[in-house]
Amino acid sequence: MSVSSSNTVQTGGHNRVLTVTGLAVQIAGEAGVNQAVKSLQLAISRGETFALVGESGCGKSMTALALLRLLPEAGRIAAGNIYLGDVELNTLSEQRMRAIRGGQIGIIFQEPSTSLNPVMTIGQQMAETLRVHTTYRGKALAERAGWWLDRVGIPDAVNRLNDYPFQFSGGQKQRIMIAIALAAEPRLLIADEPTTALDVTVQAQILDLLASIQKEMGLAILLITHDLAVVKNVADYVALMRDGEILETVDAATFFASPKHPYARQLLAAIPTFAKRGRPLSAPPDVAAQSAGNGVSGRGAADTSQVDAILNRVDEKSAALSDNDLADVARLSKAAASITGKPLLVVEGLSVSYVKKRRFWSAGDTAVDIVKNVSFELREGETLALLGESGCGKTTTAKALLRLLDKQAVVRGSAKFDGDDILTARRSVLQRLRRSVQIVFQDPYASLDPRMLVGDILGEGLAALHPERSRTKRSNQIRELLDRVGLPRDTVNRYPHEFSGGQRQRIAIARALAVNPRVLICDEPTSALDVSVQAQILDLLQTLQAEFRIAYLFITHNFGVVEYLADRIAIMHQGSIIEIGTASTVLESPKHAETQRLLDAVPRI
């Protein structure tokens, strides 16, 4: 592939799989017509991985849907050409286009749970693609389906063809989606955020699998993602997208070695690392304003030298200290705070078991242990990161501490907050403890009631846990909360769906803070957010912790966030904590083989 300095793609070449020129996509809405994609140009050759990078809402997924002609009803391709080889897809009938989808172009969606049909077996879903797009029939079709499942690493593949999606883990479901997408051996694979919700080891397995199949088949891959570390490790070329436009297209090595566009520099600066501890990640207001004026947000076209000058001034402010010096200062100050802070939460021997009811022919009920003898302390003003693979028991631990599993599982052990045991507390004591321990969930859209105004959502907890406060006092406190998390005051009169993902997460944080908690459990609060919004949330959490001395139990599989935020780290594996210590000790001198395996799987820039 070759790209000119003006970001126009040079077409041609017998290895060219996809060529897009001047693509424009419009979405009609109540406020008028929105330009979702503007004059987009890209080209991908056989065996190449082309990464389309940008924040949520920039037009990445809309581009993918346009390539497949799967735009929503209100959307339409307003201009441009899409060539698969020499075939112009925009001129094809819908019947011919159906042969292209799945046959010539495969797609892996971000969330396999919603992409797989829950009432069909995996074998039936594999067979659909093979029957429509290949000549396999009968026994040969079943054998091919089993072969593909085995190829993507599903154990006992032939027998598991009769299983349903709910019987597989998240990583296995993503592997099944890959098998379905590749079953007809397409020329182009569109991977739309294929690893965002996966832990680092499963992510590494999925990326290695895609690379292996790509090499074997000569597959062209369009990787859509906001994870720059993944891009660094797998992409040949990178296109940076914002507000429907591609700002820069360049080979991956150049993009990371010397990013030219201010927006690219802003995204790279927002990636959390150990060396950035103690410094804010989100762009300074003057940089953001200049970036907007520079056309980064599509509003203008000022001279980029103005932005460069501002970025250089920001860099000069910390030039007196090296990255290591700054990290040491942040680490020491946080360590001092955690040493002097008293233990707020003391967990000892926490175990959680789910009881499987016996069938009529079996001897009795059986218990499945999910969390096994977990113990830790959390001090005032401290951040303890609970880290591990999906399914290791992190979220179950959090739910047990919040008494959300009382009717679903058997919980043993103790979890004392200021001397009171949360696990055995009743009525008024439990109500008081719930004021002190709150949670922010991974998906704010699922945890916020879509039928309630934000003001009512924030007031609900206040009314339940602080009934002595007057309505006026609660209203004033809600306004103060919105100011504190950086949301406009008219937020109270709007619904959750009217906000972006980052804004919804701020609402979820405000709801948790409404009752003045002293411990905040953050369960993957940034995993679904793009890098700049993640930076804003992390900066907000650090500011709130410094102001209120809140203790964070931070549950995540994102090592970058852990390196940046955590004072101490607890590694969890198969329901048990296998290693716990200061962040620097665990990250630099891991003692357990599982910890080392997790660290080895982390993609890095």
Coordinates of C-alpha atoms in Angstrom, one line a residue:
M1 CA 0.0 0.0 0.0
S2 CA 1.1 3.5 -0.6
V3 CA -0.2 6.8 0.7
S4 CA 0.4 10.3 -0.5
S5 CA 1.1 13.2 1.8
S6 CA -2.4 14.5 1.5
N7 CA -3.8 11.1 2.7
T8 CA -5.1 10.1 -0.7
V9 CA -4.8 6.4 -1.5
Q10 CA -3.0 5.3 -4.6
T11 CA -5.1 2.6 -6.1
G12 CA -4.0 -0.3 -8.3
G13 CA -1.9 -3.4 -7.9
H14 CA -2.9 -7.1 -8.4
N15 CA -2.7 -7.7 -4.6
R16 CA -5.2 -5.0 -3.8
V17 CA -8.2 -6.4 -1.9
L18 CA -10.1 -3.3 -0.9
T19 CA -10.1 0.2 -2.3
V20 CA -12.3 2.9 -0.9
T21 CA -12.4 6.4 -2.5
G22 CA -14.4 9.4 -1.4
L23 CA -16.8 7.5 0.8
A24 CA -19.5 9.7 2.5
V25 CA -22.2 8.4 4.8
Q26 CA -25.1 10.4 6.0
I27 CA -27.5 9.6 8.9
A28 CA -30.9 11.4 9.0
G29 CA -32.1 12.4 12.5
E30 CA -34.5 14.7 14.2
A31 CA -31.9 17.5 14.1
G32 CA -31.2 17.0 10.4
V33 CA -28.7 15.1 8.4
N34 CA -25.4 14.1 10.1
Q35 CA -22.3 13.5 8.1
A36 CA -21.1 10.3 9.8
V37 CA -18.3 9.6 7.3
K38 CA -16.7 12.3 5.2
S39 CA -14.7 11.6 2.0
L40 CA -13.0 8.6 3.4
Q41 CA -10.2 6.9 1.4
L42 CA -8.3 3.8 2.2
A43 CA -6.8 0.7 0.5
I44 CA -5.8 -2.7 1.9
S45 CA -3.7 -5.3 0.1
R46 CA -3.5 -9.1 0.5
G47 CA -1.9 -10.1 3.8
E48 CA -2.0 -6.6 5.3
T49 CA -3.5 -5.4 8.5
F50 CA -4.9 -1.9 8.2
A51 CA -5.9 -0.3 11.5
L52 CA -8.7 2.3 11.6
V53 CA -8.1 4.1 14.9
G54 CA -10.2 6.7 16.7
E55 CA -12.5 7.5 19.6
S56 CA -16.0 6.2 20.1
G57 CA -18.4 8.0 17.7
C58 CA -15.8 9.0 15.2
G59 CA -17.3 6.9 12.4
K60 CA -15.2 3.7 12.5
S61 CA -18.0 1.2 12.9
M62 CA -20.2 3.2 10.5
T63 CA -17.4 2.8 7.9
A64 CA -17.5 -1.0 8.4
L65 CA -21.3 -1.1 8.1
A66 CA -21.0 0.9 4.9
L67 CA -18.5 -1.5 3.4
L68 CA -21.0 -4.3 3.9
R69 CA -24.0 -2.2 3.0
L70 CA -25.6 -2.8 6.4
L71 CA -26.2 0.8 7.4
P72 CA -29.2 1.5 9.7
E73 CA -32.4 2.5 8.1
A74 CA -31.7 6.2 8.5
G75 CA -28.3 5.9 6.9
R76 CA -27.2 6.1 3.3
I77 CA -24.0 6.1 1.3
A78 CA -24.1 9.7 -0.2
A79 CA -20.9 9.5 -2.3
G80 CA -17.9 7.4 -3.1
N81 CA -16.8 4.0 -4.4
I82 CA -16.0 0.7 -2.7
Y83 CA -14.1 -1.8 -4.7
L84 CA -13.5 -5.4 -3.6
G85 CA -10.8 -6.3 -6.1
D86 CA -12.3 -5.0 -9.3
V87 CA -15.9 -5.2 -8.2
E88 CA -17.7 -2.0 -7.2
L89 CA -19.9 -3.0 -4.3
N90 CA -22.2 0.0 -4.5
T91 CA -23.5 -1.0 -7.9
L92 CA -24.4 -4.6 -6.9
S93 CA -28.0 -5.8 -6.3
E94 CA -28.9 -6.8 -2.8
Q95 CA -29.0 -10.5 -3.9
R96 CA -25.4 -10.3 -5.2
M97 CA -24.4 -8.4 -2.1
R98 CA -25.6 -11.2 0.1
A99 CA -23.1 -13.5 -1.6
I100 CA -20.3 -11.0 -0.8
R101 CA -21.3 -10.7 2.9
G102 CA -19.8 -13.8 4.7
G103 CA -18.5 -15.1 1.4
Q104 CA -16.0 -12.5 0.3
I105 CA -16.0 -10.2 3.4
G106 CA -16.3 -11.6 6.9
I107 CA -16.8 -9.5 10.0
I108 CA -16.1 -10.0 13.7
F109 CA -18.3 -7.8 16.0
Q110 CA -17.2 -6.4 19.3
E111 CA -19.7 -8.3 21.5
P112 CA -20.0 -12.0 20.5
S113 CA -22.8 -12.6 23.1
T114 CA -25.1 -10.4 21.1
S115 CA -23.9 -11.6 17.7
L116 CA -24.5 -15.3 18.3
N117 CA -28.0 -16.6 18.2
P118 CA -28.8 -17.9 21.7
V119 CA -31.4 -20.4 20.6
M120 CA -29.3 -22.1 17.9
T121 CA -26.4 -24.5 18.5
I122 CA -22.9 -23.5 17.4
G123 CA -23.0 -26.2 14.8
Q124 CA -26.2 -24.8 13.3
Q125 CA -24.7 -21.3 13.1
M126 CA -21.5 -22.6 11.5
A127 CA -23.5 -24.6 9.1
E128 CA -25.5 -21.5 7.9
T129 CA -22.3 -19.8 6.6
L130 CA -20.9 -23.0 5.0
R131 CA -24.2 -23.9 3.4
V132 CA -24.7 -20.4 1.8
H133 CA -21.2 -19.7 0.7
T134 CA -19.5 -23.0 0.1
T135 CA -20.1 -26.3 -1.7
Y136 CA -19.9 -28.4 1.5
R137 CA -23.0 -30.5 2.2
G138 CA -24.0 -33.3 4.5
K139 CA -21.3 -35.1 6.4
A140 CA -18.6 -33.0 4.7
L141 CA -20.3 -29.8 6.0
A142 CA -20.4 -31.1 9.6
E143 CA -16.7 -32.2 9.4
R144 CA -15.7 -28.7 8.0
A145 CA -17.6 -27.0 10.9
G146 CA -15.8 -29.1 13.4
W147 CA -12.4 -28.5 11.6
W148 CA -12.9 -24.7 11.9
L149 CA -13.8 -24.9 15.6
D150 CA -10.7 -27.0 16.2
R151 CA -8.7 -24.5 14.1
V152 CA -9.6 -21.6 16.4
G153 CA -8.8 -23.6 19.5
I154 CA -12.1 -24.9 20.9
P155 CA -11.3 -28.1 22.8
D156 CA -13.3 -31.2 21.9
A157 CA -14.5 -29.3 18.8
V158 CA -16.7 -32.0 17.2
N159 CA -18.7 -32.7 20.3
R160 CA -19.1 -29.0 21.1
L161 CA -20.9 -28.3 17.9
N162 CA -24.1 -29.3 19.7
D163 CA -23.6 -26.8 22.5
Y164 CA -25.3 -23.4 22.8
P165 CA -23.5 -20.0 23.1
F166 CA -24.2 -19.7 26.8
Q167 CA -22.1 -22.8 27.4
F168 CA -18.9 -21.0 26.3
S169 CA -16.7 -18.4 28.0
G170 CA -16.3 -14.9 26.5
G171 CA -13.0 -15.8 24.9
Q172 CA -14.4 -19.0 23.4
K173 CA -17.4 -17.1 22.0
Q174 CA -15.1 -14.7 20.3
R175 CA -13.2 -17.6 18.8
I176 CA -16.5 -19.0 17.5
M177 CA -17.2 -15.7 15.9
I178 CA -13.8 -15.8 14.2
A179 CA -14.6 -19.3 13.0
I180 CA -17.9 -18.3 11.5
A181 CA -16.4 -15.2 9.9
L182 CA -13.6 -17.2 8.3
A183 CA -15.6 -20.4 7.4
A184 CA -16.2 -19.4 3.8
E185 CA -12.5 -18.3 3.5
P186 CA -13.2 -14.6 2.6
R187 CA -10.7 -12.2 1.1
L188 CA -11.2 -9.5 3.6
L189 CA -11.9 -9.7 7.4
I190 CA -13.3 -6.7 9.2
A191 CA -12.5 -7.0 12.9
D192 CA -14.6 -4.4 14.8
E193 CA -13.1 -4.1 18.3
P194 CA -12.5 -7.8 18.5
T195 CA -10.6 -7.8 21.8
T196 CA -11.9 -4.8 23.8
A197 CA -13.8 -6.8 26.4
L198 CA -11.2 -9.6 26.8
D199 CA -8.5 -10.0 29.4
V200 CA -4.9 -9.7 28.4
T201 CA -4.1 -13.4 28.0
V202 CA -7.3 -14.2 26.0
Q203 CA -6.6 -11.0 23.9
A204 CA -3.1 -12.2 23.2
Q205 CA -4.5 -15.6 22.1
I206 CA -7.1 -14.1 19.8
L207 CA -4.5 -11.8 18.2
D208 CA -2.0 -14.6 17.7
L209 CA -4.8 -16.7 16.2
L210 CA -5.8 -14.0 13.7
A211 CA -2.1 -13.5 12.8
S212 CA -1.7 -17.2 12.2
I213 CA -4.8 -17.5 10.0
Q214 CA -3.9 -14.3 8.1
K215 CA -0.5 -15.7 7.3
E216 CA -2.0 -19.1 6.2
M217 CA -4.8 -17.6 4.0
G218 CA -3.2 -14.3 2.9
L219 CA -6.1 -12.5 4.5
A220 CA -6.5 -8.8 4.4
I221 CA -7.7 -7.4 7.7
L222 CA -9.4 -4.1 8.5
L223 CA -8.9 -3.7 12.3
I224 CA -11.2 -1.2 13.9
T225 CA -10.1 -0.3 17.4
H226 CA -9.2 2.4 19.9
D227 CA -6.6 0.2 21.6
L228 CA -3.3 1.7 20.4
A229 CA -1.2 -0.9 22.1
V230 CA -2.9 -3.6 20.0
V231 CA -2.4 -1.5 16.9
K232 CA 1.3 -1.2 17.7
N233 CA 1.7 -4.9 17.9
V234 CA -0.3 -6.1 14.8
A235 CA -0.9 -3.3 12.3
D236 CA 1.0 -2.6 9.1
Y237 CA -0.7 0.7 8.4
V238 CA -2.7 3.1 10.6
A239 CA -5.5 5.6 9.7
L240 CA -6.4 8.1 12.4
M241 CA -10.0 9.0 12.4
R242 CA -12.0 11.8 14.1
D243 CA -15.5 13.2 13.4
G244 CA -15.9 11.1 10.3
E245 CA -12.7 12.1 8.7
I246 CA -9.3 10.4 8.3
L247 CA -6.7 12.9 9.6
E248 CA -3.6 10.9 8.9
T249 CA -2.7 7.6 7.2
V250 CA 0.8 6.3 7.6
D251 CA 2.7 3.0 8.2
A252 CA 2.5 1.8 11.9
A253 CA 6.1 2.3 12.7
T254 CA 6.1 6.0 11.7
F255 CA 2.8 6.6 13.5
F256 CA 4.2 5.5 16.8
A257 CA 7.8 6.7 16.4
S258 CA 6.9 10.3 15.3
P259 CA 3.2 11.1 15.4
K260 CA 2.7 14.3 13.4
H261 CA -0.9 15.2 14.0
P262 CA -1.7 16.9 17.3
Y263 CA -4.6 14.5 17.9
A264 CA -2.3 11.5 17.5
R265 CA 0.0 13.0 20.1
Q266 CA -2.9 13.7 22.4
L267 CA -4.1 10.0 22.2
L268 CA -0.6 8.6 22.8
A269 CA -0.2 11.0 25.8
A270 CA -3.4 9.7 27.3
I271 CA -2.3 6.1 27.5
P272 CA -1.7 5.2 31.2
T273 CA 1.7 3.9 32.1
F274 CA 3.8 3.5 35.2
A275 CA 6.1 6.5 34.2
K276 CA 3.1 8.8 34.1
R277 CA 2.0 8.3 37.7
G278 CA 1.2 11.5 39.5
R279 CA 0.5 13.4 36.3
P280 CA -2.8 14.0 34.6
L281 CA -3.5 12.0 31.5
S282 CA -6.2 14.1 29.8
A283 CA -5.2 16.9 27.5
P284 CA -4.8 20.4 29.1
P285 CA -7.8 22.7 28.2
D286 CA -5.6 25.0 26.0
V287 CA -4.3 22.0 24.0
A288 CA -7.8 20.6 23.5
A289 CA -9.1 24.1 22.4
Q290 CA -6.2 24.5 20.0
S291 CA -6.7 21.0 18.7
A292 CA -10.3 21.9 17.9
G293 CA -9.3 25.0 16.2
N294 CA -6.7 23.1 14.2
G295 CA -9.4 21.0 12.6
V296 CA -8.9 18.1 14.8
S297 CA -12.6 18.1 15.5
G298 CA -13.5 19.2 12.0
R299 CA -14.4 22.8 12.9
G300 CA -11.5 24.7 11.4
A301 CA -8.1 24.8 9.8
A302 CA -5.6 26.8 11.9
D303 CA -1.9 26.5 11.6
T304 CA -0.6 23.3 13.3
S305 CA 2.4 25.2 14.6
Q306 CA 0.2 26.8 17.2
V307 CA -0.7 23.4 18.7
D308 CA 2.9 22.2 18.5
A309 CA 4.0 25.3 20.4
I310 CA 1.4 24.7 23.2
L311 CA 2.4 21.0 23.4
N312 CA 6.0 21.9 23.7
R313 CA 5.3 24.4 26.5
V314 CA 3.4 21.7 28.4
D315 CA 6.3 19.3 27.9
E316 CA 8.8 21.9 29.2
K317 CA 6.9 22.3 32.5
S318 CA 7.9 18.8 33.5
A319 CA 11.3 18.8 31.8
A320 CA 13.2 19.5 35.1
L321 CA 12.3 16.0 36.3
S322 CA 12.7 12.8 34.3
D323 CA 9.8 10.4 33.9
N324 CA 11.3 8.1 36.5
D325 CA 11.7 11.0 39.0
L326 CA 8.1 12.0 38.6
A327 CA 6.9 8.4 38.9
D328 CA 9.1 8.0 42.1
V329 CA 7.5 11.2 43.6
A330 CA 4.0 10.0 42.9
R331 CA 4.7 6.5 44.2
L332 CA 6.4 7.7 47.4
S333 CA 3.6 10.2 48.2
K334 CA 0.9 7.6 47.6
A335 CA 2.8 5.0 49.6
A336 CA 3.1 7.4 52.5
A337 CA -0.6 8.0 52.5
S338 CA -1.4 4.3 52.5
I339 CA 1.0 3.6 55.3
T340 CA -0.5 6.3 57.6
G341 CA -4.1 5.6 56.6
K342 CA -6.0 3.2 58.8
P343 CA -7.5 0.0 57.4
L344 CA -11.1 0.7 56.4
L345 CA -11.9 -2.7 55.0
V346 CA -10.5 -5.9 56.3
V347 CA -11.4 -9.1 54.4
E348 CA -10.5 -12.5 55.8
G349 CA -11.2 -15.9 54.4
L350 CA -13.8 -14.8 52.0
S351 CA -15.3 -17.8 50.0
V352 CA -18.2 -17.9 47.6
S353 CA -19.9 -21.1 46.4
Y354 CA -22.8 -21.6 44.1
V355 CA -25.0 -24.6 44.8
K356 CA -26.0 -26.7 41.8
K357 CA -29.3 -28.3 42.5
R358 CA -29.3 -32.0 42.1
R359 CA -31.2 -33.8 39.4
F360 CA -33.7 -36.5 40.4
W361 CA -31.2 -39.3 39.6
S362 CA -28.2 -37.8 41.4
A363 CA -27.2 -38.2 45.1
G364 CA -27.4 -34.6 46.2
D365 CA -26.7 -30.9 45.7
T366 CA -23.1 -30.0 44.7
A367 CA -21.2 -26.8 45.5
V368 CA -19.1 -25.0 43.0
D369 CA -16.4 -22.8 44.6
I370 CA -15.9 -19.5 42.8
V371 CA -14.0 -17.5 45.4
K372 CA -11.6 -19.4 47.7
N373 CA -10.3 -18.0 51.0
V374 CA -9.6 -14.4 49.8
S375 CA -8.0 -12.0 52.3
F376 CA -6.8 -8.4 52.0
E377 CA -6.9 -5.0 53.6
L378 CA -7.8 -1.7 52.1
R379 CA -6.6 1.5 53.7
E380 CA -8.0 5.1 53.6
G381 CA -6.9 6.9 50.5
E382 CA -5.4 3.8 49.0
T383 CA -6.0 2.1 45.6
L384 CA -5.8 -1.7 45.6
A385 CA -6.1 -3.3 42.2
L386 CA -7.6 -6.7 42.0
L387 CA -6.2 -8.1 38.8
G388 CA -6.8 -11.4 36.9
E389 CA -8.3 -13.1 33.9
S390 CA -12.0 -13.2 33.2
G391 CA -13.7 -15.8 35.3
C392 CA -11.1 -15.8 38.1
G393 CA -13.6 -14.4 40.7
K394 CA -12.9 -10.7 40.8
T395 CA -16.5 -9.5 40.2
T396 CA -17.9 -12.2 42.4
T397 CA -15.7 -10.9 45.2
A398 CA -17.1 -7.4 44.7
K399 CA -20.7 -8.6 44.7
A400 CA -20.1 -10.6 47.9
L401 CA -18.7 -7.6 49.7
L402 CA -21.8 -5.6 48.7
R403 CA -24.2 -8.3 49.8
L404 CA -25.5 -8.8 46.2
L405 CA -25.2 -12.6 46.3
D406 CA -27.2 -13.3 49.5
K407 CA -29.9 -15.2 47.6
Q408 CA -27.7 -16.7 44.9
A409 CA -24.7 -18.1 46.7
V410 CA -23.2 -19.3 50.0
V411 CA -20.8 -16.7 51.3
R412 CA -18.4 -17.4 54.1
G413 CA -15.6 -15.5 55.9
S414 CA -15.7 -11.9 57.2
A415 CA -15.5 -8.4 55.7
K416 CA -15.2 -5.8 58.4
F417 CA -15.6 -2.1 57.8
D418 CA -14.7 -0.1 60.8
G419 CA -15.2 -3.1 63.0
D420 CA -18.7 -4.1 61.6
D421 CA -18.9 -7.3 59.6
I422 CA -20.7 -6.5 56.3
L423 CA -21.5 -10.1 55.6
T424 CA -23.5 -10.6 58.8
A425 CA -24.9 -7.0 59.3
R426 CA -28.7 -6.5 59.5
R427 CA -31.1 -3.6 58.8
S428 CA -29.8 -0.3 60.3
V429 CA -26.2 -1.5 60.5
L430 CA -26.3 -2.8 56.9
Q431 CA -27.9 0.5 55.7
R432 CA -25.1 2.5 57.3
L433 CA -22.5 0.2 55.8
R434 CA -24.0 0.6 52.4
R435 CA -23.5 4.4 52.7
S436 CA -19.8 3.7 53.2
V437 CA -19.2 1.1 50.5
Q438 CA -20.4 1.8 46.9
I439 CA -19.7 0.4 43.5
V440 CA -19.2 1.7 39.9
F441 CA -20.1 -1.0 37.4
Q442 CA -18.4 -1.7 34.0
D443 CA -21.3 -0.8 31.8
P444 CA -23.0 2.4 32.9
Y445 CA -25.7 2.1 30.2
A446 CA -26.8 -1.3 31.7
S447 CA -26.6 0.0 35.3
L448 CA -28.5 3.2 34.8
D449 CA -32.3 2.9 34.5
P450 CA -33.2 4.2 31.0
R451 CA -36.7 5.2 32.0
M452 CA -35.5 7.6 34.8
L453 CA -34.1 11.1 34.5
V454 CA -30.6 11.5 35.7
G455 CA -31.7 13.7 38.6
D456 CA -34.0 10.9 39.9
I457 CA -31.2 8.3 39.5
L458 CA -28.9 10.4 41.6
G459 CA -31.6 11.3 44.1
E460 CA -32.7 7.7 44.6
G461 CA -29.7 6.6 46.6
L462 CA -29.8 9.8 48.7
A463 CA -33.5 9.3 49.5
A464 CA -32.9 5.6 50.5
L465 CA -29.7 6.0 52.5
H466 CA -30.2 9.5 53.8
P467 CA -34.0 9.9 54.4
E468 CA -33.3 12.6 57.0
R469 CA -32.2 15.1 54.4
S470 CA -34.8 17.5 52.9
R471 CA -35.7 17.5 49.2
T472 CA -34.1 20.9 48.8
K473 CA -30.9 19.7 50.5
R474 CA -30.8 16.6 48.3
S475 CA -31.3 18.8 45.1
N476 CA -28.4 21.1 46.1
Q477 CA -26.2 18.1 46.7
I478 CA -27.0 16.7 43.3
R479 CA -26.0 19.9 41.6
E480 CA -22.7 19.9 43.5
L481 CA -22.1 16.3 42.5
L482 CA -22.6 17.2 38.8
D483 CA -20.2 20.1 39.1
R484 CA -17.6 17.8 40.7
V485 CA -17.7 15.2 38.0
G486 CA -17.7 17.7 35.2
L487 CA -21.3 17.5 33.9
P488 CA -23.7 20.5 33.2
R489 CA -26.4 21.1 35.7
D490 CA -29.2 20.5 33.1
T491 CA -28.0 16.9 33.2
V492 CA -30.7 16.3 35.9
N493 CA -33.5 16.8 33.3
R494 CA -32.1 14.4 30.7
Y495 CA -32.1 10.6 30.3
P496 CA -29.0 8.3 30.2
H497 CA -29.3 7.6 26.5
E498 CA -28.7 11.3 25.8
F499 CA -25.1 11.0 27.0
S500 CA -21.9 9.5 25.6
G501 CA -20.2 6.5 27.2
G502 CA -17.8 8.6 29.2
Q503 CA -20.5 11.0 30.4
R504 CA -22.7 8.0 31.5
Q505 CA -19.7 6.7 33.5
R506 CA -19.4 10.1 35.2
I507 CA -23.1 9.9 36.1
A508 CA -22.5 6.4 37.6
I509 CA -19.6 7.8 39.6
A510 CA -21.7 10.7 40.8
R511 CA -24.4 8.3 41.9
A512 CA -21.9 6.3 43.9
L513 CA -20.5 9.5 45.5
A514 CA -23.9 10.8 46.4
V515 CA -24.0 9.0 49.8
N516 CA -20.4 10.0 50.7
P517 CA -18.8 6.6 50.6
R518 CA -15.4 5.9 52.1
V519 CA -14.8 2.8 49.9
L520 CA -15.5 2.8 46.2
I521 CA -15.4 -0.5 44.3
C522 CA -14.7 0.1 40.6
D523 CA -15.5 -2.9 38.6
E524 CA -13.9 -2.5 35.1
P525 CA -15.0 1.2 35.0
T526 CA -12.9 2.1 32.0
S527 CA -12.7 -1.1 29.9
A528 CA -15.3 -0.1 27.4
L529 CA -14.1 3.5 27.1
D530 CA -11.7 4.9 24.5
V531 CA -8.3 6.2 25.6
S532 CA -9.0 9.9 26.0
V533 CA -12.3 9.3 27.9
Q534 CA -10.5 6.7 30.0
A535 CA -7.9 9.4 30.8
Q536 CA -10.6 11.8 31.9
I537 CA -12.2 9.2 34.2
L538 CA -8.9 8.2 35.7
D539 CA -8.0 11.9 36.3
L540 CA -11.4 12.4 37.9
L541 CA -11.0 9.4 40.2
Q542 CA -7.6 10.6 41.3
T543 CA -8.9 14.1 42.1
L544 CA -11.8 12.7 44.1
Q545 CA -9.5 10.4 46.0
A546 CA -7.1 13.2 46.9
E547 CA -10.0 15.4 48.1
F548 CA -12.1 12.9 50.0
R549 CA -9.5 10.2 50.9
I550 CA -11.7 7.5 49.3
A551 CA -10.2 4.0 49.2
Y552 CA -10.6 2.3 45.8
L553 CA -10.9 -1.4 45.2
F554 CA -10.1 -1.3 41.5
I555 CA -11.1 -4.5 39.6
T556 CA -9.7 -4.7 36.1
H557 CA -7.7 -6.6 33.5
N558 CA -6.1 -3.5 32.1
F559 CA -2.4 -3.4 33.1
G560 CA -1.9 0.1 31.9
V561 CA -4.6 1.4 34.2
V562 CA -3.1 -0.6 37.1
E563 CA 0.4 0.7 36.5
Y564 CA -0.8 4.2 36.5
L565 CA -3.3 4.1 39.4
A566 CA -2.6 1.3 41.9
D567 CA -0.7 1.6 45.2
R568 CA -0.9 -2.2 45.7
I569 CA -1.9 -5.1 43.4
A570 CA -3.5 -8.4 44.2
I571 CA -3.3 -11.0 41.5
M572 CA -6.3 -13.4 41.5
H573 CA -6.3 -16.8 39.8
Q574 CA -9.0 -19.5 39.9
G575 CA -10.7 -17.9 42.8
S576 CA -7.7 -17.3 45.0
I577 CA -5.3 -14.4 45.5
I578 CA -1.9 -15.8 44.5
E579 CA 0.2 -12.7 45.0
I580 CA -0.2 -9.4 46.7
G581 CA 2.2 -6.5 47.2
T582 CA 3.1 -2.9 46.2
A583 CA 2.6 -2.0 42.6
S584 CA 6.3 -1.6 41.9
T585 CA 7.1 -5.0 43.5
V586 CA 4.4 -7.0 41.7
L587 CA 5.1 -5.3 38.3
E588 CA 8.9 -5.4 38.4
S589 CA 9.6 -8.6 40.4
P590 CA 6.6 -10.9 40.1
K591 CA 6.9 -14.0 42.3
H592 CA 4.2 -16.2 40.8
A593 CA 4.3 -17.8 37.4
E594 CA 0.7 -16.8 36.7
T595 CA 1.6 -13.1 37.4
Q596 CA 4.5 -13.4 35.0
R597 CA 2.2 -15.0 32.4
L598 CA -0.2 -12.0 32.7
L599 CA 2.6 -9.5 32.4
D600 CA 4.1 -11.3 29.3
A601 CA 0.7 -11.1 27.5
V602 CA 0.3 -7.3 27.9
P603 CA 0.6 -5.4 24.6
R604 CA 2.8 -2.4 25.0
I605 CA 3.7 0.7 23.1

